[in-house]
Protein backbone atom coordinates (compact mmCIF):
# COMPACT_ATOMS: atom_id res chain seq x y z
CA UNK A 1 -22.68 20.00 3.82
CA UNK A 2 -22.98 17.50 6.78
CA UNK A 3 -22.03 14.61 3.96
CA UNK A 4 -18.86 16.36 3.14
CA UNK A 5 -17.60 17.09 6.22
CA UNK A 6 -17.97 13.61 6.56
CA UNK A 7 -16.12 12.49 3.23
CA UNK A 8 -13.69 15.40 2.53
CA UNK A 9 -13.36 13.73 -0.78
CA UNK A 10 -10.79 15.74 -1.82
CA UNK A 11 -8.61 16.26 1.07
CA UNK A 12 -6.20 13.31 0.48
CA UNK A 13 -4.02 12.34 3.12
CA UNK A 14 -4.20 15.71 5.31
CA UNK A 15 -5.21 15.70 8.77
CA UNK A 16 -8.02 17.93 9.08
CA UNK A 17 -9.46 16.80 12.04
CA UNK A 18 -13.20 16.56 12.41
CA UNK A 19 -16.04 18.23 14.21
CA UNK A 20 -17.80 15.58 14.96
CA UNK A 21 -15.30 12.72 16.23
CA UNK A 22 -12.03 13.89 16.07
CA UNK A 23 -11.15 9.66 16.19
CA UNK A 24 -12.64 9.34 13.06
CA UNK A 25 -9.72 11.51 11.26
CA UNK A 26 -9.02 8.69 8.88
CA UNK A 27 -12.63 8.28 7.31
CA UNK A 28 -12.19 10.65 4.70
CA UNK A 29 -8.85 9.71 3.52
CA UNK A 30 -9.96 5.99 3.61
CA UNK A 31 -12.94 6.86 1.36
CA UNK A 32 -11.02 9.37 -1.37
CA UNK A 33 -7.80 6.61 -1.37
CA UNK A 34 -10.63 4.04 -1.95
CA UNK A 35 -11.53 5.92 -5.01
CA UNK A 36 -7.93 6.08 -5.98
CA UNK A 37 -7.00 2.80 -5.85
CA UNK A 38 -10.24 1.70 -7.86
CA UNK A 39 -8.85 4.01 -10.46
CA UNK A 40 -5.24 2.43 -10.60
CA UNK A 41 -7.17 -1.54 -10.50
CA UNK A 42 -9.26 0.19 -13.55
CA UNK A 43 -5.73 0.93 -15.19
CA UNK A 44 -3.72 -2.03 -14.22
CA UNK A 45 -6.53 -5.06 -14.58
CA UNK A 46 -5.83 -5.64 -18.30
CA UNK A 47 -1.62 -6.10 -17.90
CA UNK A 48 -0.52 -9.28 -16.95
CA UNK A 49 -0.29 -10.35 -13.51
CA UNK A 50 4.08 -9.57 -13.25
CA UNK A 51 3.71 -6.24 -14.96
CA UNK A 52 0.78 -5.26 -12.88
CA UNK A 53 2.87 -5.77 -10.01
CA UNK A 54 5.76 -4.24 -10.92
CA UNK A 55 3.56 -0.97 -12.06
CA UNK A 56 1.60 -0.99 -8.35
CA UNK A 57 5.28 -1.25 -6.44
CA UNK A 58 6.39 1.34 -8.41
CA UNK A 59 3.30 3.63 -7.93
CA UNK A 60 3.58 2.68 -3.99
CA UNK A 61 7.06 4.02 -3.43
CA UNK A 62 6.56 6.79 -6.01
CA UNK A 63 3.59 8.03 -3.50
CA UNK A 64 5.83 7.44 -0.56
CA UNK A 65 8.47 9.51 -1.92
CA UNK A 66 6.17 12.33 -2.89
CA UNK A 67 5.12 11.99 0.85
CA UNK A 68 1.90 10.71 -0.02
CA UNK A 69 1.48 8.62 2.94
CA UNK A 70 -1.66 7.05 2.53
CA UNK A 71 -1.97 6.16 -0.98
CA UNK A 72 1.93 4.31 -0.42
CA UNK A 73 -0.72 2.37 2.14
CA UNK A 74 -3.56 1.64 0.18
CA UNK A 75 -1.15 0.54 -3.03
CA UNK A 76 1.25 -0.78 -1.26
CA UNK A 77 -1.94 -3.10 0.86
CA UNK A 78 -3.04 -4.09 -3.30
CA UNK A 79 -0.07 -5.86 -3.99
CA UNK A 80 0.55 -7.84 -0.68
CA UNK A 81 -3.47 -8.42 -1.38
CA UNK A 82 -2.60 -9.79 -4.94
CA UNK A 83 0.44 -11.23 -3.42
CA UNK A 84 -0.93 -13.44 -0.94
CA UNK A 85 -4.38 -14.48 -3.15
CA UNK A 86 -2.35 -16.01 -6.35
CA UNK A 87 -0.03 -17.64 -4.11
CA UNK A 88 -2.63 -19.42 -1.91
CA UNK A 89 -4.70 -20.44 -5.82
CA UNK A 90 -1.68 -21.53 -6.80
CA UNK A 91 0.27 -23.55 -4.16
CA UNK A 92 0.67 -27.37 -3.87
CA UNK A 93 -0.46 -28.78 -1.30
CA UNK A 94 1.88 -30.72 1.07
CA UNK A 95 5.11 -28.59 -0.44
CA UNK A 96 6.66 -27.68 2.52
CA UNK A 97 10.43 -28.24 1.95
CA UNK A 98 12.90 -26.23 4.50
CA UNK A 99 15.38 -27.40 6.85
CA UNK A 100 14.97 -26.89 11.05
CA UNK A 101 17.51 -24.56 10.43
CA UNK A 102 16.08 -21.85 8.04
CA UNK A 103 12.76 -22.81 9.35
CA UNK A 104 14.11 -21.34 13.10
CA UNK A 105 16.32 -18.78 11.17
CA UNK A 106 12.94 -17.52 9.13
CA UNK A 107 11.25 -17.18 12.15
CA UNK A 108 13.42 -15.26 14.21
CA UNK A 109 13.85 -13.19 11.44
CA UNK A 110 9.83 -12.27 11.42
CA UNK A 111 9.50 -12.06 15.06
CA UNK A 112 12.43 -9.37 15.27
CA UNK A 113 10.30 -7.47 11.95
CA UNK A 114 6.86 -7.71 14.19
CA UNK A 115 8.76 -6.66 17.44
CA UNK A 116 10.08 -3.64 15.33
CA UNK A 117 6.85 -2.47 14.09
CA UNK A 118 4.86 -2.84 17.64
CA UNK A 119 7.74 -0.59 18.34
CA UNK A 120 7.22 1.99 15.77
CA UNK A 121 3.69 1.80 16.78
CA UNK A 122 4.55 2.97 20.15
CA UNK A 123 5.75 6.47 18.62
CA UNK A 124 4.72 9.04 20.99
CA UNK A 125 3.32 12.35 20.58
CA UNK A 126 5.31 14.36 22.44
CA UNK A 127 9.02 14.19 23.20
CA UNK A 128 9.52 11.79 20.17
CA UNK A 129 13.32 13.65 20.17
CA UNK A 130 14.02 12.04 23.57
CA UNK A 131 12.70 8.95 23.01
CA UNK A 132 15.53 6.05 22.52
CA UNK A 133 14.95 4.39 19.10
CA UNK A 134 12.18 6.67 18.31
CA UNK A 135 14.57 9.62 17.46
CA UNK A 136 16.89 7.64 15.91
CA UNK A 137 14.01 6.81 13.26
CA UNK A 138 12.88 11.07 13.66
CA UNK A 139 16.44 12.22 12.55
CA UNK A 140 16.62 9.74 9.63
CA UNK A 141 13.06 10.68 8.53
CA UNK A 142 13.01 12.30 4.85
CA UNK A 143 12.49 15.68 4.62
CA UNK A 144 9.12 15.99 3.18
CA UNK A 145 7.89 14.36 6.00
CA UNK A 146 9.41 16.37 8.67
CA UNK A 147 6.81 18.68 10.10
CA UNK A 148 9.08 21.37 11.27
CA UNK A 149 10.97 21.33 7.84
CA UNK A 150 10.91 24.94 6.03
CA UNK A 151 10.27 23.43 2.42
CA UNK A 152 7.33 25.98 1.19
CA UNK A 153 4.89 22.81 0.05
CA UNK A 154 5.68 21.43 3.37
CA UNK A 155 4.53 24.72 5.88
CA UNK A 156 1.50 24.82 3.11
CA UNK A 157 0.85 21.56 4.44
CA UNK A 158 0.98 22.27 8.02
CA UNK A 159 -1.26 25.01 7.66
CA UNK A 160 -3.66 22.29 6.60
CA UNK A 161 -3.91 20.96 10.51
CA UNK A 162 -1.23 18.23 9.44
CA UNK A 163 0.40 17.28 12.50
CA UNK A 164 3.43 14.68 13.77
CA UNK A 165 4.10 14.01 9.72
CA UNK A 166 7.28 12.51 10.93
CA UNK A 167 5.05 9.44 12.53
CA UNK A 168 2.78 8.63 9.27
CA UNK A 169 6.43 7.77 7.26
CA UNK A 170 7.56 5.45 9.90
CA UNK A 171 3.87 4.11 10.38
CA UNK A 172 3.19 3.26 7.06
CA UNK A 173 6.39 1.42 6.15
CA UNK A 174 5.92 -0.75 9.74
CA UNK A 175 2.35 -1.15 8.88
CA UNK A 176 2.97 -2.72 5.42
CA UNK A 177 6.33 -4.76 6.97
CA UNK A 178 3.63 -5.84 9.86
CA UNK A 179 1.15 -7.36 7.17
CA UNK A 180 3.95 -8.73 5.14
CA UNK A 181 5.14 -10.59 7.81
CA UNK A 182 2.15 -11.86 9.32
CA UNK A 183 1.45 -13.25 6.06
CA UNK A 184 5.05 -15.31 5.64
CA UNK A 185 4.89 -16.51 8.95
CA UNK A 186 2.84 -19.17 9.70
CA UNK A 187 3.15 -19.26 13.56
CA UNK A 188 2.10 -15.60 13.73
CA UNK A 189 -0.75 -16.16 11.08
CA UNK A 190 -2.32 -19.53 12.97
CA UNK A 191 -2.51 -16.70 16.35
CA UNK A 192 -4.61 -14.59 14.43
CA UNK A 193 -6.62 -17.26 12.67
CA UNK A 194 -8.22 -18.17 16.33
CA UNK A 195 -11.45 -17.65 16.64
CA UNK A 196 -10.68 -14.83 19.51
CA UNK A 197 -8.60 -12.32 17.14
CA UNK A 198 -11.12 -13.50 14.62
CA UNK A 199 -13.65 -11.69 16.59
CA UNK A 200 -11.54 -9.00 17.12
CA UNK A 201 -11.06 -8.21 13.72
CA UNK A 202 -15.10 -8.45 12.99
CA UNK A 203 -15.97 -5.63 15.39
CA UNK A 204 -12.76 -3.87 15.08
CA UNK A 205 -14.14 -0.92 13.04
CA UNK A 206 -16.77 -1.04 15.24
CA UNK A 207 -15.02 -0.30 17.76
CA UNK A 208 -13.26 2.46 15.82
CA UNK A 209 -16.27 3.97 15.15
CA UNK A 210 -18.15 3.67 18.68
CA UNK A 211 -15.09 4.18 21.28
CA UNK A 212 -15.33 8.14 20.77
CA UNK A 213 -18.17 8.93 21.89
CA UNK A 214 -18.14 6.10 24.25
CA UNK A 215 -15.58 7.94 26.11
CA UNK A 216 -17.01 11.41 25.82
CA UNK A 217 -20.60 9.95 27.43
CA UNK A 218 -18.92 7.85 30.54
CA UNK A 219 -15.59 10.22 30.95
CA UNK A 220 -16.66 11.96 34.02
CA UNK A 221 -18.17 8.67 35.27
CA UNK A 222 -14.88 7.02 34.80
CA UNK A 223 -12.92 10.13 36.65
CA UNK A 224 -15.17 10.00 39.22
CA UNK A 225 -14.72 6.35 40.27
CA UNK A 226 -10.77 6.62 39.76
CA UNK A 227 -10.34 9.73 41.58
CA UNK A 228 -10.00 8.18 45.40
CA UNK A 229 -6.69 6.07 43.60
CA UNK A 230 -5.07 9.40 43.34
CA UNK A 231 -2.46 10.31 40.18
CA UNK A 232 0.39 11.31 42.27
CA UNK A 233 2.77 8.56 41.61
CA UNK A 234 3.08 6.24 39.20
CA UNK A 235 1.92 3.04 40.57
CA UNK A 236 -1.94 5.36 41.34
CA UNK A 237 -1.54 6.26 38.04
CA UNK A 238 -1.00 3.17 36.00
CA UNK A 239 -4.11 1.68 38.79
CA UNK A 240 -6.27 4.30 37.80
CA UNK A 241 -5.48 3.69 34.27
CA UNK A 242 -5.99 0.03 34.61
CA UNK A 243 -9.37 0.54 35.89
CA UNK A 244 -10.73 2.86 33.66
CA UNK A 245 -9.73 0.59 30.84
CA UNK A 246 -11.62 -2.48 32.59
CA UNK A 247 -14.71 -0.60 32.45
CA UNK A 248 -14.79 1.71 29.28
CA UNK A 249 -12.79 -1.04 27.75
CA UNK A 250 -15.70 -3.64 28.39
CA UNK A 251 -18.19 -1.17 27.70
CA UNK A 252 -17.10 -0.17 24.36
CA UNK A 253 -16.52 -3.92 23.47
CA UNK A 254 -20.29 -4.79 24.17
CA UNK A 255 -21.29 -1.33 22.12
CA UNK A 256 -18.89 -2.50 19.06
CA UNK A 257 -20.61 -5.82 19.56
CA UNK A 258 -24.41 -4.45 19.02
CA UNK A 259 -23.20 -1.98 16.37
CA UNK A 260 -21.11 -4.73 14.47
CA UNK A 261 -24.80 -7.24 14.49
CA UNK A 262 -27.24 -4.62 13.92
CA UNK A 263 -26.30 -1.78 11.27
CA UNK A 264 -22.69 -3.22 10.33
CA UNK A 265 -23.35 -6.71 9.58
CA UNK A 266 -26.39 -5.99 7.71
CA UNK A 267 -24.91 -3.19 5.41
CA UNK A 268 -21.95 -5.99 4.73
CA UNK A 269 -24.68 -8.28 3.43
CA UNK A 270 -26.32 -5.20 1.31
CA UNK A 271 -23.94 -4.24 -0.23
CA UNK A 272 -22.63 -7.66 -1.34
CA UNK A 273 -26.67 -7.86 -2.57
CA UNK A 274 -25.78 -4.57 -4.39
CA UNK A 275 -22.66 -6.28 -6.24
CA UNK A 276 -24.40 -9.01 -7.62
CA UNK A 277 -27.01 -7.15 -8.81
CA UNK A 278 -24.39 -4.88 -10.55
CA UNK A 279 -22.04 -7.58 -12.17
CA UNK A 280 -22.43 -8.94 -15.33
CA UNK A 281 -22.61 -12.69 -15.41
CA UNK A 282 -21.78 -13.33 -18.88
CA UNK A 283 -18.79 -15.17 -19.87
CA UNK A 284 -16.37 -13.95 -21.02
CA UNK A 285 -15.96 -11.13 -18.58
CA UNK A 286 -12.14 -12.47 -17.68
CA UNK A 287 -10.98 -12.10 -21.60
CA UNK A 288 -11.58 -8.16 -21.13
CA UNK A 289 -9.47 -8.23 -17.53
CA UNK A 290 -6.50 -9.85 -19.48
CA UNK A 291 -6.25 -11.35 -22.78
CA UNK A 292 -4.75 -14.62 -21.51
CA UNK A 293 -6.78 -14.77 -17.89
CA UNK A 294 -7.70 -17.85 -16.10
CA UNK A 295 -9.76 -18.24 -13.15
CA UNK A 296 -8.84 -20.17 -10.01
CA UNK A 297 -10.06 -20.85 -7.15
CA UNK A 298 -8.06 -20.24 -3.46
CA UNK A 299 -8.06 -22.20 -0.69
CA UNK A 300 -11.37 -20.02 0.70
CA UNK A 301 -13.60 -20.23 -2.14
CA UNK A 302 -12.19 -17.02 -3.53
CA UNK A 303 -12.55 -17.04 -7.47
CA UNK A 304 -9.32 -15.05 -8.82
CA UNK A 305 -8.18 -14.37 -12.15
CA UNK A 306 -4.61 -15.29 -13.20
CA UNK A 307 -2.98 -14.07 -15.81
């Protein structure tokens, strides 16, 4: 009982909101969208490498207009995945031929598609219709996603706990133009290939998983220490704010830390264990993934097939 309520393996992309951590709402739909999209590689491994492509797009904006959020994410993450991995086996190195111009004109181009999306991701829960920009994006938001719509699948839907639908459209087309454009541009790539935002992105689910009940232990600890700053105006609020986050903020960072060397870490290395264990090592493996498949190697060590 306690393991489903943890997997809801069947509850797709609805919002049920857990007992136990209600921050840990996307666990389950993580875990049954994992299983889907090791069904579609299952399907799609033996076509060659165009038409597999073409058949995952397709199957990502087919789930996006069926309103199926989080599968348009997981597909949609595949092919930028597949995307970026042949490209980096297969490049030249040294080939870097573009002008100043389109070099500056690519650029601003990418900064103005990342400064969109870390404004998408600023959606806010309430009063999204009297937000500028943000209800621009609400009353151009299709229909299946609109939470107050009266479309009978829809309200079935809502009765489900699904709430804000209207963000989750707008979120998961900025979070697959944010990865897309991270990985074409190379100034915003080399940021997050420093060895800080590498470290960030080691204990970052970590930190998902330990920040909940961080806050629910030290809350009234926090409130305590904040409450001679007062929350009358808005400079005692935004102090208060900025205090609380110095301490919970370095508190949860140090628990992510242990939790990311002790029990995350270790399962990484398991369960890589687990994999070789489980793979067969006899050749001729790639002939059964695609009839004309070659294996490369990327620029990290990565052996992919190409076909």
């Amino acid at each position: 009982m306690y393991a489903g309520r943890i997997a809801w393996p069947w509850a797709w992309d609805r919002d049920l909101r857990p007992g136990y951590d209600i921050h840990l709402w996307t666990i389950p739909i993580e875990f049954s969208h994992a299983m889907l999209l090791f069904v579609v590689l299952l399907a799609l491994a033996p076509l060659r490498t165009h038409l597999r492509q073409v058949l995952t797009g397709v199957l990502a904006g087919y789930c996006l207009a069926c309103g199926r959020w989080a599968a348009f994410e997981f597909l949609a993450g595949f092919f930028l995945a597949e995307v970026h991995v042949l490209r980096a086996a297969t490049a030249v190195p040294g080939d870097h031929r573009s002008t100043t111009l389109s070099h500056l004109a690519v650029g601003a181009f990418h900064s103005t598609v990342l400064a969109a999306c870390l404004f998408v991701a600023g959606w806010p829960n309430e009063d999204a219709d009297k937000t500028p920009g943000i209800r621009t994006l609400l009353s151009n938001t299709p229909a299946w996603f609109l939470s107050n719509g009266r479309d009978e699948a829809l309200t079935e839907r809502e009765d489900w706990g699904e709430a804000l639908l209207e963000q989750k459209f707008w979120f998961g087309l900025a979070a697959v133009l944010l990865v897309w454009s991270c990985g074409e541009f190379a100034a915003a790539r080399r940021q997050f290939e420093r060895p800080l935002p590498q470290y960030c992105g080691r204990i970052s689910y970590a930190v998902y998983l330990v920040h909940g009940p961080a806050l629910d232990y030290w809350k009234d600890m926090t409130d305590r220490s904040v409450k001679p700053i007062g929350m009358e105006t808005a400079v005692q609020r935004m102090t208060a704010w900025l205090v609380g986050l110095l301490f919970l903020g370095s508190l949860v960072v140090w628990l992510a830390d242990l939790f990311w060397r002790l029990v995350d870490a270790p399962i990484v290395a398991l369960g890589r264990t687990v994999e070789q264990v489980c793979l067969q090592t006899d050749r001729g493996n790639e002939a059964w993934l695609c009839p004309e498949a070659k294996k490369v190697e990327d620029a990290h060590g990565l052996t992919v097939i190409v076909g």
